[in-house]
PDB file of C-alpha atoms in Angstrom:
ATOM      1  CA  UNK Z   1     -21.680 -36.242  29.861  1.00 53.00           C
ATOM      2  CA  UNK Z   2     -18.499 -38.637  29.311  1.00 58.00           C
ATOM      3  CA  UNK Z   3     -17.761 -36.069  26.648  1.00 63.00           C
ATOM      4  CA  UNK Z   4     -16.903 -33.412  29.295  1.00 65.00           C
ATOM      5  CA  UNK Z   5     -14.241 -35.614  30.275  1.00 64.00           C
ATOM      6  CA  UNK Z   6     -12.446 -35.872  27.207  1.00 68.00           C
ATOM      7  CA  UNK Z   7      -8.626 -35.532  27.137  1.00 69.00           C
ATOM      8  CA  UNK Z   8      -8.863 -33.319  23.967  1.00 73.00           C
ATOM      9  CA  UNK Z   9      -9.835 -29.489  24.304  1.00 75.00           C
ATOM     10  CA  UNK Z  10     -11.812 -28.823  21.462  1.00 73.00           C
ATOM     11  CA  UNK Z  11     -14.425 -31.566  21.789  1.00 71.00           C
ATOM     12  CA  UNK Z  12     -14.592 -30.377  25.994  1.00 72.00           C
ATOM     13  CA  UNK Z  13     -15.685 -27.755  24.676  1.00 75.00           C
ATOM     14  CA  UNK Z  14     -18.403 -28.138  22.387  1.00 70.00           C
ATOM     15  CA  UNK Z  15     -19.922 -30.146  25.464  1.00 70.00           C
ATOM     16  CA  UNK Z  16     -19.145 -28.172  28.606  1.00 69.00           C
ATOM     17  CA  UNK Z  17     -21.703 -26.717  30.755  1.00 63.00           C
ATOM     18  CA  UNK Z  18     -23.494 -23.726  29.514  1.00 58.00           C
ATOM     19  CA  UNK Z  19     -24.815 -21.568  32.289  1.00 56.00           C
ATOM     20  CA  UNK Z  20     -28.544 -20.237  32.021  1.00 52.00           C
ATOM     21  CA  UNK Z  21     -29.149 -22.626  28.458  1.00 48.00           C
ATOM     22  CA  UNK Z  22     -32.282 -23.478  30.015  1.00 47.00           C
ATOM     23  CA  UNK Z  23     -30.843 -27.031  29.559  1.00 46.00           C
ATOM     24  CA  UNK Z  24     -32.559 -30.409  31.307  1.00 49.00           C
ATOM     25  CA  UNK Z  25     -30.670 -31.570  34.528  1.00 46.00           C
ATOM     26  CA  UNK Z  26     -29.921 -34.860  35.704  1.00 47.00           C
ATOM     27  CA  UNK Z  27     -31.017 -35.768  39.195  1.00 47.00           C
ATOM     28  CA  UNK Z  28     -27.772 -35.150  40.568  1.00 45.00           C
ATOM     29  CA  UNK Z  29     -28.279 -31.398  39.282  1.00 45.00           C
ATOM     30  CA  UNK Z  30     -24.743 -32.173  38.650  1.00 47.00           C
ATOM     31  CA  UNK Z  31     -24.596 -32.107  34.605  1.00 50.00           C
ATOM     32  CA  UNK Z  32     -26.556 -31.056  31.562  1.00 54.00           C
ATOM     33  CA  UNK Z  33     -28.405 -33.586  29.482  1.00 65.00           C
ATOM     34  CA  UNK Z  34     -26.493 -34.409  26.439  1.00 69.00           C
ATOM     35  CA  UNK Z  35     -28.747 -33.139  23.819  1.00 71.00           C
ATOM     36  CA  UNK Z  36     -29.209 -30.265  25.750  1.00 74.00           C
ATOM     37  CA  UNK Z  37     -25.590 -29.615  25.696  1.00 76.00           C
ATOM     38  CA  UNK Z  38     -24.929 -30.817  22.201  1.00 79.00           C
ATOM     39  CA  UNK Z  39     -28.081 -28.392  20.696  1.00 79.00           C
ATOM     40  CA  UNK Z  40     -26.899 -25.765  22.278  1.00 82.00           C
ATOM     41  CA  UNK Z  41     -22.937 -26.217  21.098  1.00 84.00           C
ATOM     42  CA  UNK Z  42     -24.101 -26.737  17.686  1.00 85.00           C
ATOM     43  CA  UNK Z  43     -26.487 -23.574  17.640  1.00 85.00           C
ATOM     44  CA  UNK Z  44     -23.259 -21.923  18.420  1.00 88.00           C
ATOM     45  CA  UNK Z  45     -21.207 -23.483  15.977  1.00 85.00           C
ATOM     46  CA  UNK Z  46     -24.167 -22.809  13.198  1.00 84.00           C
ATOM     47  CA  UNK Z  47     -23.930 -19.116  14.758  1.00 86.00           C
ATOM     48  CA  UNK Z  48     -20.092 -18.749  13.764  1.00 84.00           C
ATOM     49  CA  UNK Z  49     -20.176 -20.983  10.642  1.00 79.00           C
ATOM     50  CA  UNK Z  50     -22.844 -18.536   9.475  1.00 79.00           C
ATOM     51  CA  UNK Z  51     -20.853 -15.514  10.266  1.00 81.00           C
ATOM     52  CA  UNK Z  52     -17.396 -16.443   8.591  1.00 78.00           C
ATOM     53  CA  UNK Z  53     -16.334 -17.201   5.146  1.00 72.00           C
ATOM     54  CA  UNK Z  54     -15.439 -21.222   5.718  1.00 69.00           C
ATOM     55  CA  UNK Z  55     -13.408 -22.947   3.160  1.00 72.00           C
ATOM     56  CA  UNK Z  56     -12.920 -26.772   3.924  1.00 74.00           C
ATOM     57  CA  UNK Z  57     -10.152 -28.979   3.179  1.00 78.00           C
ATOM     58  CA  UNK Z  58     -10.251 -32.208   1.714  1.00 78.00           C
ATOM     59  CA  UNK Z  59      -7.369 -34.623   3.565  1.00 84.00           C
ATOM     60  CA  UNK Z  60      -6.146 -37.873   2.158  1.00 86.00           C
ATOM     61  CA  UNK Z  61      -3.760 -40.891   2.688  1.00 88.00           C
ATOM     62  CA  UNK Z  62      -0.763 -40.787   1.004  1.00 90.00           C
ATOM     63  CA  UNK Z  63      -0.228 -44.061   1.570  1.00 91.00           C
ATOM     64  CA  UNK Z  64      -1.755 -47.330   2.951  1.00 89.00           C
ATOM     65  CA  UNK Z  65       1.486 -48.297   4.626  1.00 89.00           C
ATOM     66  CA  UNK Z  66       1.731 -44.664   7.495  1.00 85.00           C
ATOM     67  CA  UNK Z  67       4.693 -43.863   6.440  1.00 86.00           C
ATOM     68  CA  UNK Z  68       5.970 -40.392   6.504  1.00 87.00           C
ATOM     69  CA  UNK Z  69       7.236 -38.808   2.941  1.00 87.00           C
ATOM     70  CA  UNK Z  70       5.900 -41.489   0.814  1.00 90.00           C
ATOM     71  CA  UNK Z  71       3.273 -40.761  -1.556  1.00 88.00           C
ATOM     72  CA  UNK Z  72       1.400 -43.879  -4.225  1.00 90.00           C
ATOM     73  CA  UNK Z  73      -0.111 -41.082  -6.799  1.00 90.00           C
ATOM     74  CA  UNK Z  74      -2.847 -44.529  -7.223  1.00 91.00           C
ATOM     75  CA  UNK Z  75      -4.171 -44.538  -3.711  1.00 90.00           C
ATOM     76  CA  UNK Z  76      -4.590 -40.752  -3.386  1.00 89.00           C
ATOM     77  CA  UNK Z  77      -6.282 -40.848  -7.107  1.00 89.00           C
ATOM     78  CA  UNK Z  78      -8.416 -43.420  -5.990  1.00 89.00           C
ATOM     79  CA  UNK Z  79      -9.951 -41.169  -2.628  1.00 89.00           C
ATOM     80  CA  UNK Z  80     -10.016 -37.966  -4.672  1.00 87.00           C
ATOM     81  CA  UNK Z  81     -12.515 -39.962  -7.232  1.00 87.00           C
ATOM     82  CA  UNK Z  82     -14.385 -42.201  -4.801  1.00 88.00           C
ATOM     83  CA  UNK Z  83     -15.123 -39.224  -2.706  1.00 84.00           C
ATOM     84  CA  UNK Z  84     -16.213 -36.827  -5.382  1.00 83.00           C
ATOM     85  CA  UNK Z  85     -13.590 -34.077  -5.364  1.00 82.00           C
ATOM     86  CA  UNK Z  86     -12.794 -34.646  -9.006  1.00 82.00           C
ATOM     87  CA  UNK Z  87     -16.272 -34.626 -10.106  1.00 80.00           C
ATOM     88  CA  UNK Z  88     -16.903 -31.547  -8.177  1.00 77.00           C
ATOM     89  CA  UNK Z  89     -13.809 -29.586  -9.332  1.00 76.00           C
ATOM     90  CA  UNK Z  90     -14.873 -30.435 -12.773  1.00 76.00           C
ATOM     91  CA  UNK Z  91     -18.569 -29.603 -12.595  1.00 73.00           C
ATOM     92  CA  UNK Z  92     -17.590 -26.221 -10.683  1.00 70.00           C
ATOM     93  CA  UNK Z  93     -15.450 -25.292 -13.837  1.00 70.00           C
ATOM     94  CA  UNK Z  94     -18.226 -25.855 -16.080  1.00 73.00           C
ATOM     95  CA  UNK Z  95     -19.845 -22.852 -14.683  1.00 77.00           C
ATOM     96  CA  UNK Z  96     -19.506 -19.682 -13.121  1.00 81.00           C
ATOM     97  CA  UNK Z  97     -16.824 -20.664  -9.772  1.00 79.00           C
ATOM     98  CA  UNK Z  98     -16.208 -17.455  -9.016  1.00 83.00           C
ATOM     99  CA  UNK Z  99     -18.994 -15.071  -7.049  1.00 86.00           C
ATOM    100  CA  UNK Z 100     -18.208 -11.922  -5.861  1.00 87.00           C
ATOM    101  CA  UNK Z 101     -20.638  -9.051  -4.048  1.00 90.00           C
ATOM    102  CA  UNK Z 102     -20.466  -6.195  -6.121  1.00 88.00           C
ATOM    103  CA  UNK Z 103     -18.402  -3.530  -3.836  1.00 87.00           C
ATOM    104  CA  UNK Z 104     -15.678  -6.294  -3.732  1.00 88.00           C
ATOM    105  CA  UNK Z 105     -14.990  -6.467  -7.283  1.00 88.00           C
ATOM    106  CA  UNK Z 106     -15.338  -2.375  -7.360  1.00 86.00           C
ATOM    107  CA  UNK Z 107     -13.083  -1.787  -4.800  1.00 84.00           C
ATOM    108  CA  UNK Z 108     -10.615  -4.451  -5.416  1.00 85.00           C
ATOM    109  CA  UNK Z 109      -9.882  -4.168  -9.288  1.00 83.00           C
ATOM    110  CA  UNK Z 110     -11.389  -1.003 -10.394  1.00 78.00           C
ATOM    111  CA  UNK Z 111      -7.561   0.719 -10.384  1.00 77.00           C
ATOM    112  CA  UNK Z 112      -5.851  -1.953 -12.627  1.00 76.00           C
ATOM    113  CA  UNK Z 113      -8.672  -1.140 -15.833  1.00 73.00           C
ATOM    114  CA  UNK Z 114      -9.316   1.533 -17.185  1.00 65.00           C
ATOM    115  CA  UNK Z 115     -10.893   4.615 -15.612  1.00 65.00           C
ATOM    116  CA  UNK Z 116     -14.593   3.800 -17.508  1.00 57.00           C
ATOM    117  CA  UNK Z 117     -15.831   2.178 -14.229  1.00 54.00           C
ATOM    118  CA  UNK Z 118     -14.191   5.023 -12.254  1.00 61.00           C
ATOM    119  CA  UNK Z 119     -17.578   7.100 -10.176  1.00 66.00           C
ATOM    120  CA  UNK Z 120     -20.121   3.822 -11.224  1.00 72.00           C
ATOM    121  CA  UNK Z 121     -21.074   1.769  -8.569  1.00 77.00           C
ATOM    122  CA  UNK Z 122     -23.485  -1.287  -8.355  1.00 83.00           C
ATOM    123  CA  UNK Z 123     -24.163  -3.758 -11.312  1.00 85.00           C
ATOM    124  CA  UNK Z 124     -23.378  -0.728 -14.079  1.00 86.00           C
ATOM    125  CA  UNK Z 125     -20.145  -0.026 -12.208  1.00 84.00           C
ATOM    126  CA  UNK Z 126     -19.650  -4.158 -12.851  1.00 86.00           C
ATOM    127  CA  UNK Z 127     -20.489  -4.593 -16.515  1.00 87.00           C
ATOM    128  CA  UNK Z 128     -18.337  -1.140 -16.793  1.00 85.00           C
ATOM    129  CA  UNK Z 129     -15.695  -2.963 -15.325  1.00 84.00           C
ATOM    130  CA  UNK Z 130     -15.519  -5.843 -17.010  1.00 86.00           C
ATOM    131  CA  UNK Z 131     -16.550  -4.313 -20.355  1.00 84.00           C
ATOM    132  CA  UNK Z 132     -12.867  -2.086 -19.973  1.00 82.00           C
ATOM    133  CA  UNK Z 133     -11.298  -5.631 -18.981  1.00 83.00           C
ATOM    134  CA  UNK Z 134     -12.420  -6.893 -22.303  1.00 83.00           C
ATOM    135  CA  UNK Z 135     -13.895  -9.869 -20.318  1.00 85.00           C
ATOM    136  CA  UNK Z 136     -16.432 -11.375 -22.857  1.00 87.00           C
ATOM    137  CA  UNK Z 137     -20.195 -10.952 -22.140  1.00 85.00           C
ATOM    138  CA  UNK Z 138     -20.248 -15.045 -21.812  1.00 84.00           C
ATOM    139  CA  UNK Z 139     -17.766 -14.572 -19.111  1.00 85.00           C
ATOM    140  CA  UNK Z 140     -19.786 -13.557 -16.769  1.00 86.00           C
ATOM    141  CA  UNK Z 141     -23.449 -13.188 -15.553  1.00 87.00           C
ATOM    142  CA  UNK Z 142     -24.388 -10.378 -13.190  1.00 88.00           C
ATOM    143  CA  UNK Z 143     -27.199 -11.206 -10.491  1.00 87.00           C
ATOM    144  CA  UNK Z 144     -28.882  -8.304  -7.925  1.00 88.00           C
ATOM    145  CA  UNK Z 145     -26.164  -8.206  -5.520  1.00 88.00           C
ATOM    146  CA  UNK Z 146     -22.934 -10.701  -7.012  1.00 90.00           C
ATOM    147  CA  UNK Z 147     -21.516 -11.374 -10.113  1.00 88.00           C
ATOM    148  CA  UNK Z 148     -20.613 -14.210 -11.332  1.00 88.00           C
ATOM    149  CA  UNK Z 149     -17.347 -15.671 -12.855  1.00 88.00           C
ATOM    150  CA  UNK Z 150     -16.410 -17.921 -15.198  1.00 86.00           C
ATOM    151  CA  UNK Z 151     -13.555 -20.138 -14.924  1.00 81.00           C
ATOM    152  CA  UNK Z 152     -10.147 -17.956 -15.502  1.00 84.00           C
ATOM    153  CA  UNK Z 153     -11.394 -14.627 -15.305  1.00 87.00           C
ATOM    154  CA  UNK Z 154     -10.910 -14.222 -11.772  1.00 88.00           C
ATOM    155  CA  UNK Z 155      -7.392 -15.320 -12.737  1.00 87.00           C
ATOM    156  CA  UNK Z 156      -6.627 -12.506 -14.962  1.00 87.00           C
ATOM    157  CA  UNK Z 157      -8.032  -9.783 -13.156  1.00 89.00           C
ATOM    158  CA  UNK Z 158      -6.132 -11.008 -10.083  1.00 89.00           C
ATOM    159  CA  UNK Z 159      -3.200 -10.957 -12.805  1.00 88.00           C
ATOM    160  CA  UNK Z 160      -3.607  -7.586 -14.243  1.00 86.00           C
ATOM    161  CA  UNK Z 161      -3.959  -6.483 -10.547  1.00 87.00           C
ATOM    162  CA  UNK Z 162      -0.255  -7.762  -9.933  1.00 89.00           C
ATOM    163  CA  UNK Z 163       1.262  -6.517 -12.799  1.00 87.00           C
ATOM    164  CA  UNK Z 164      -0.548  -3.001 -12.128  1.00 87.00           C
ATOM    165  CA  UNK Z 165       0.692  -3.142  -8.233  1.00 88.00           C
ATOM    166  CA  UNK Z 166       4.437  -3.898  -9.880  1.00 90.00           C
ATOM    167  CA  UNK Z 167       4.509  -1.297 -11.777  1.00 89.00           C
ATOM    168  CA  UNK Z 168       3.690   1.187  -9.233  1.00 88.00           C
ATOM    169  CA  UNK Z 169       6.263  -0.601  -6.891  1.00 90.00           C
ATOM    170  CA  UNK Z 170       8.713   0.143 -10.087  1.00 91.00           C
ATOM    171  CA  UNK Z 171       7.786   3.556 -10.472  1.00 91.00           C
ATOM    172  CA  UNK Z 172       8.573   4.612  -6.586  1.00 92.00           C
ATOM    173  CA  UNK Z 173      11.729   2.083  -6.380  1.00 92.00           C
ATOM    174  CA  UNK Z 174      12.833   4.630 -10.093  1.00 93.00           C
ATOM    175  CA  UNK Z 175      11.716   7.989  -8.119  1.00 93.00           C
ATOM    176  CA  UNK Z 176      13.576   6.416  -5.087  1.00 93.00           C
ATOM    177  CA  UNK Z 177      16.943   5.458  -7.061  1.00 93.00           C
ATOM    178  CA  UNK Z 178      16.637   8.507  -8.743  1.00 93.00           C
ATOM    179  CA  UNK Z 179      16.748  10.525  -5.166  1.00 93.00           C
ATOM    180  CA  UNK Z 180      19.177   8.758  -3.769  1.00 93.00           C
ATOM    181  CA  UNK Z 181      21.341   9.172  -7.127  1.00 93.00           C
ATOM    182  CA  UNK Z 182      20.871  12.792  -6.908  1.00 93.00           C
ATOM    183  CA  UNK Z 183      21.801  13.212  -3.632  1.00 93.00           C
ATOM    184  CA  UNK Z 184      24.671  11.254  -3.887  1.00 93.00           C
ATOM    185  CA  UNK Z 185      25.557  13.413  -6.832  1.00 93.00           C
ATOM    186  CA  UNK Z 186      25.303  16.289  -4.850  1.00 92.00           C
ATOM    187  CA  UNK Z 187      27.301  15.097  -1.489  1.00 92.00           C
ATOM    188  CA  UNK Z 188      30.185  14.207  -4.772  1.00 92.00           C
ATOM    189  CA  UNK Z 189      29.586  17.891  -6.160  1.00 92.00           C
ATOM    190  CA  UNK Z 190      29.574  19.544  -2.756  1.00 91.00           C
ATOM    191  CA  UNK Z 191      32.942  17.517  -2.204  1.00 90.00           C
ATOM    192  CA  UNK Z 192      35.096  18.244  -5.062  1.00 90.00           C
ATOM    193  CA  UNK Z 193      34.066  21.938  -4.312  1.00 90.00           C
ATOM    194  CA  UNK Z 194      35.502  21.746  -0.554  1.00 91.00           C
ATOM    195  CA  UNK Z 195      38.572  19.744  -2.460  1.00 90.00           C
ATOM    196  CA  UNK Z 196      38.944  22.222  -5.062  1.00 90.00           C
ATOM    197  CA  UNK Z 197      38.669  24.935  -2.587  1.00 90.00           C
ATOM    198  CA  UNK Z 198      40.841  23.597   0.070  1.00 90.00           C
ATOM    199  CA  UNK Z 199      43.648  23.082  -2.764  1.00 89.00           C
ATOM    200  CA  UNK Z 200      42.700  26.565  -4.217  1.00 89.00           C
ATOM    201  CA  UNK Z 201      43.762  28.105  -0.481  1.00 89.00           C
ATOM    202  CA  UNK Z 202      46.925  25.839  -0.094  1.00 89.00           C
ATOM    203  CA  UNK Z 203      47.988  26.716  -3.095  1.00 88.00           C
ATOM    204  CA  UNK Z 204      47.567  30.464  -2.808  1.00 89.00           C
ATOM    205  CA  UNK Z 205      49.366  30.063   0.785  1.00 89.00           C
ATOM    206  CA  UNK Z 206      52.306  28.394  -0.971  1.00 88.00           C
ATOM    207  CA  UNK Z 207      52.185  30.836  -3.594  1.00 89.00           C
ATOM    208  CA  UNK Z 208      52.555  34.325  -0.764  1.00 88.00           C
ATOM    209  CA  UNK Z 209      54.802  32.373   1.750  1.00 88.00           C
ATOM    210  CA  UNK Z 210      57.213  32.061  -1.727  1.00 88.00           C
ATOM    211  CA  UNK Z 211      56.413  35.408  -2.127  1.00 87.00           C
ATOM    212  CA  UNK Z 212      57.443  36.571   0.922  1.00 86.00           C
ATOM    213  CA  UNK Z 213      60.166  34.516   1.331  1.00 86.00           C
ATOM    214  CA  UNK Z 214      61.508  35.898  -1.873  1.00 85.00           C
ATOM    215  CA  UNK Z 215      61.215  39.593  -0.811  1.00 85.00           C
ATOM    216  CA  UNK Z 216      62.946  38.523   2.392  1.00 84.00           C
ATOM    217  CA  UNK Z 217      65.985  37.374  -0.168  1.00 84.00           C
ATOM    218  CA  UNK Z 218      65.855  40.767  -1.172  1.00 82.00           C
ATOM    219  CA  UNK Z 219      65.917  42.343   1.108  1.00 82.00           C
ATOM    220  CA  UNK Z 220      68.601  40.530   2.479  1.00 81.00           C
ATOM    221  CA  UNK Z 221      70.742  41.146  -0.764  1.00 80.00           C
ATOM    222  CA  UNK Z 222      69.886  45.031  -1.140  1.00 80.00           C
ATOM    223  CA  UNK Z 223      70.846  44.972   3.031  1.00 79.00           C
ATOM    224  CA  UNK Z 224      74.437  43.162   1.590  1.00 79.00           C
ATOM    225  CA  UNK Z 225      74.840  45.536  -0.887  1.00 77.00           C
ATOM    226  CA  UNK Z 226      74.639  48.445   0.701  1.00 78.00           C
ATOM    227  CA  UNK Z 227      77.131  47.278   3.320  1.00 77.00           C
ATOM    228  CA  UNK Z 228      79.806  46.784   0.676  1.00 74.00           C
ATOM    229  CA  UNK Z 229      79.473  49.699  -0.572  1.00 65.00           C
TER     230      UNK Z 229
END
């Protein structure tokens, strides 16, 4: 009950009231019992733990003075070993770390290998897979519904999935340059034409206003000529 009072929000919440949890009163009919309220917040937190993909994360001390930015590489040692995270890393990578449901690996590398897995689905589409990523048979194991990894493969398909995604981003950025080149070719083209043109007409203007102003001259002259005569 005190926990309904709590200054922080999250843990008011796991014990607030629930409404129609069938949970044992008090005689003030003014709270719920707290079991009642704490099985009933932890069925619900069971529910969504169960229904997300959880990863947890380990937190240490950096230091046994609490002081901010300083680090003794000894002290946070020392809690990664006494509290197992070593051991398990290490054990984990002795294995297979990696498990994936089948469709997931499909769907998610199937693009970067080649096309032998292409139209296979299931564990032949895996072993296809993996065969084509020249992934050793040791590698890997391959259960009903998962397969499972061994330590670095993950890695390197994950790898040849980047390199496979930058080249495509490489090929449109080319066919994009490319475009752009050509069209700015063109808009140059298409300008030294008007240019070219434009100078063509001046020049043929400058070339009959000449003209005309030389038979104006002579005219003039003949006009002259005729008077003096």
């Amino acid at each position: 009950v005190l926990m309904q009072f709590s200054d922080d929000d999250f843990v008011k919440t796991l014990f607030e009231e629930k409404k129609g949890a069938g949970a044992r009163r008090f005689k003030s009919a003014k709270f719920v019992g707290v079991i009642d309220s704490f099985r009933v917040s932890l069925n619900e937190l069971v529910k969504t733990l169960s229904a997300t993909k959880t990863h947890f994360i380990r937190c240490v001390k950096p230091n046994m003075d609490k002081k901010a930015m300083s680090w003794d590489e000894d002290v946070m040692q020392r809690q990664l070993y006494t509290s197992g995270v070593v051991q398990a890393v290490q054990a984990t990578r002795k294995g297979f770390p990696d498990i994936l449901p089948f469709a997931e690996l499909l769907s998610r590398f199937e693009q970067v290998v080649p096309k032998a897995a292409i139209g296979k689905a299931g564990a032949e589409g895996v072993r296809a897979l993996l065969k084509s990523a020249e992934v050793p048979e040791t590698d890997y194991r391959v259960g009903k519904t998962k397969v499972f990894l061994g330590v670095g493969v993950l890695d390197r398909l994950e790898q040849r999935r980047m390199e496979y995604i930058a080249s495509k981003v490489l090929s449109m950025q080319m066919l994009v340059r490319a475009y752009n080149a050509r069209k700015r070719l063109k808009l140059l083209r298409d300008e030294k034409a008007r240019a070219a043109k434009a100078k063509a007409e001046a020049e043929a203007a400058a070339r009959a206003a000449e003209e005309a102003a030389r038979k104006e001259r002579e005219a003039a002259e003949a006009a002259a000529a005729a008077q003096k005569a």
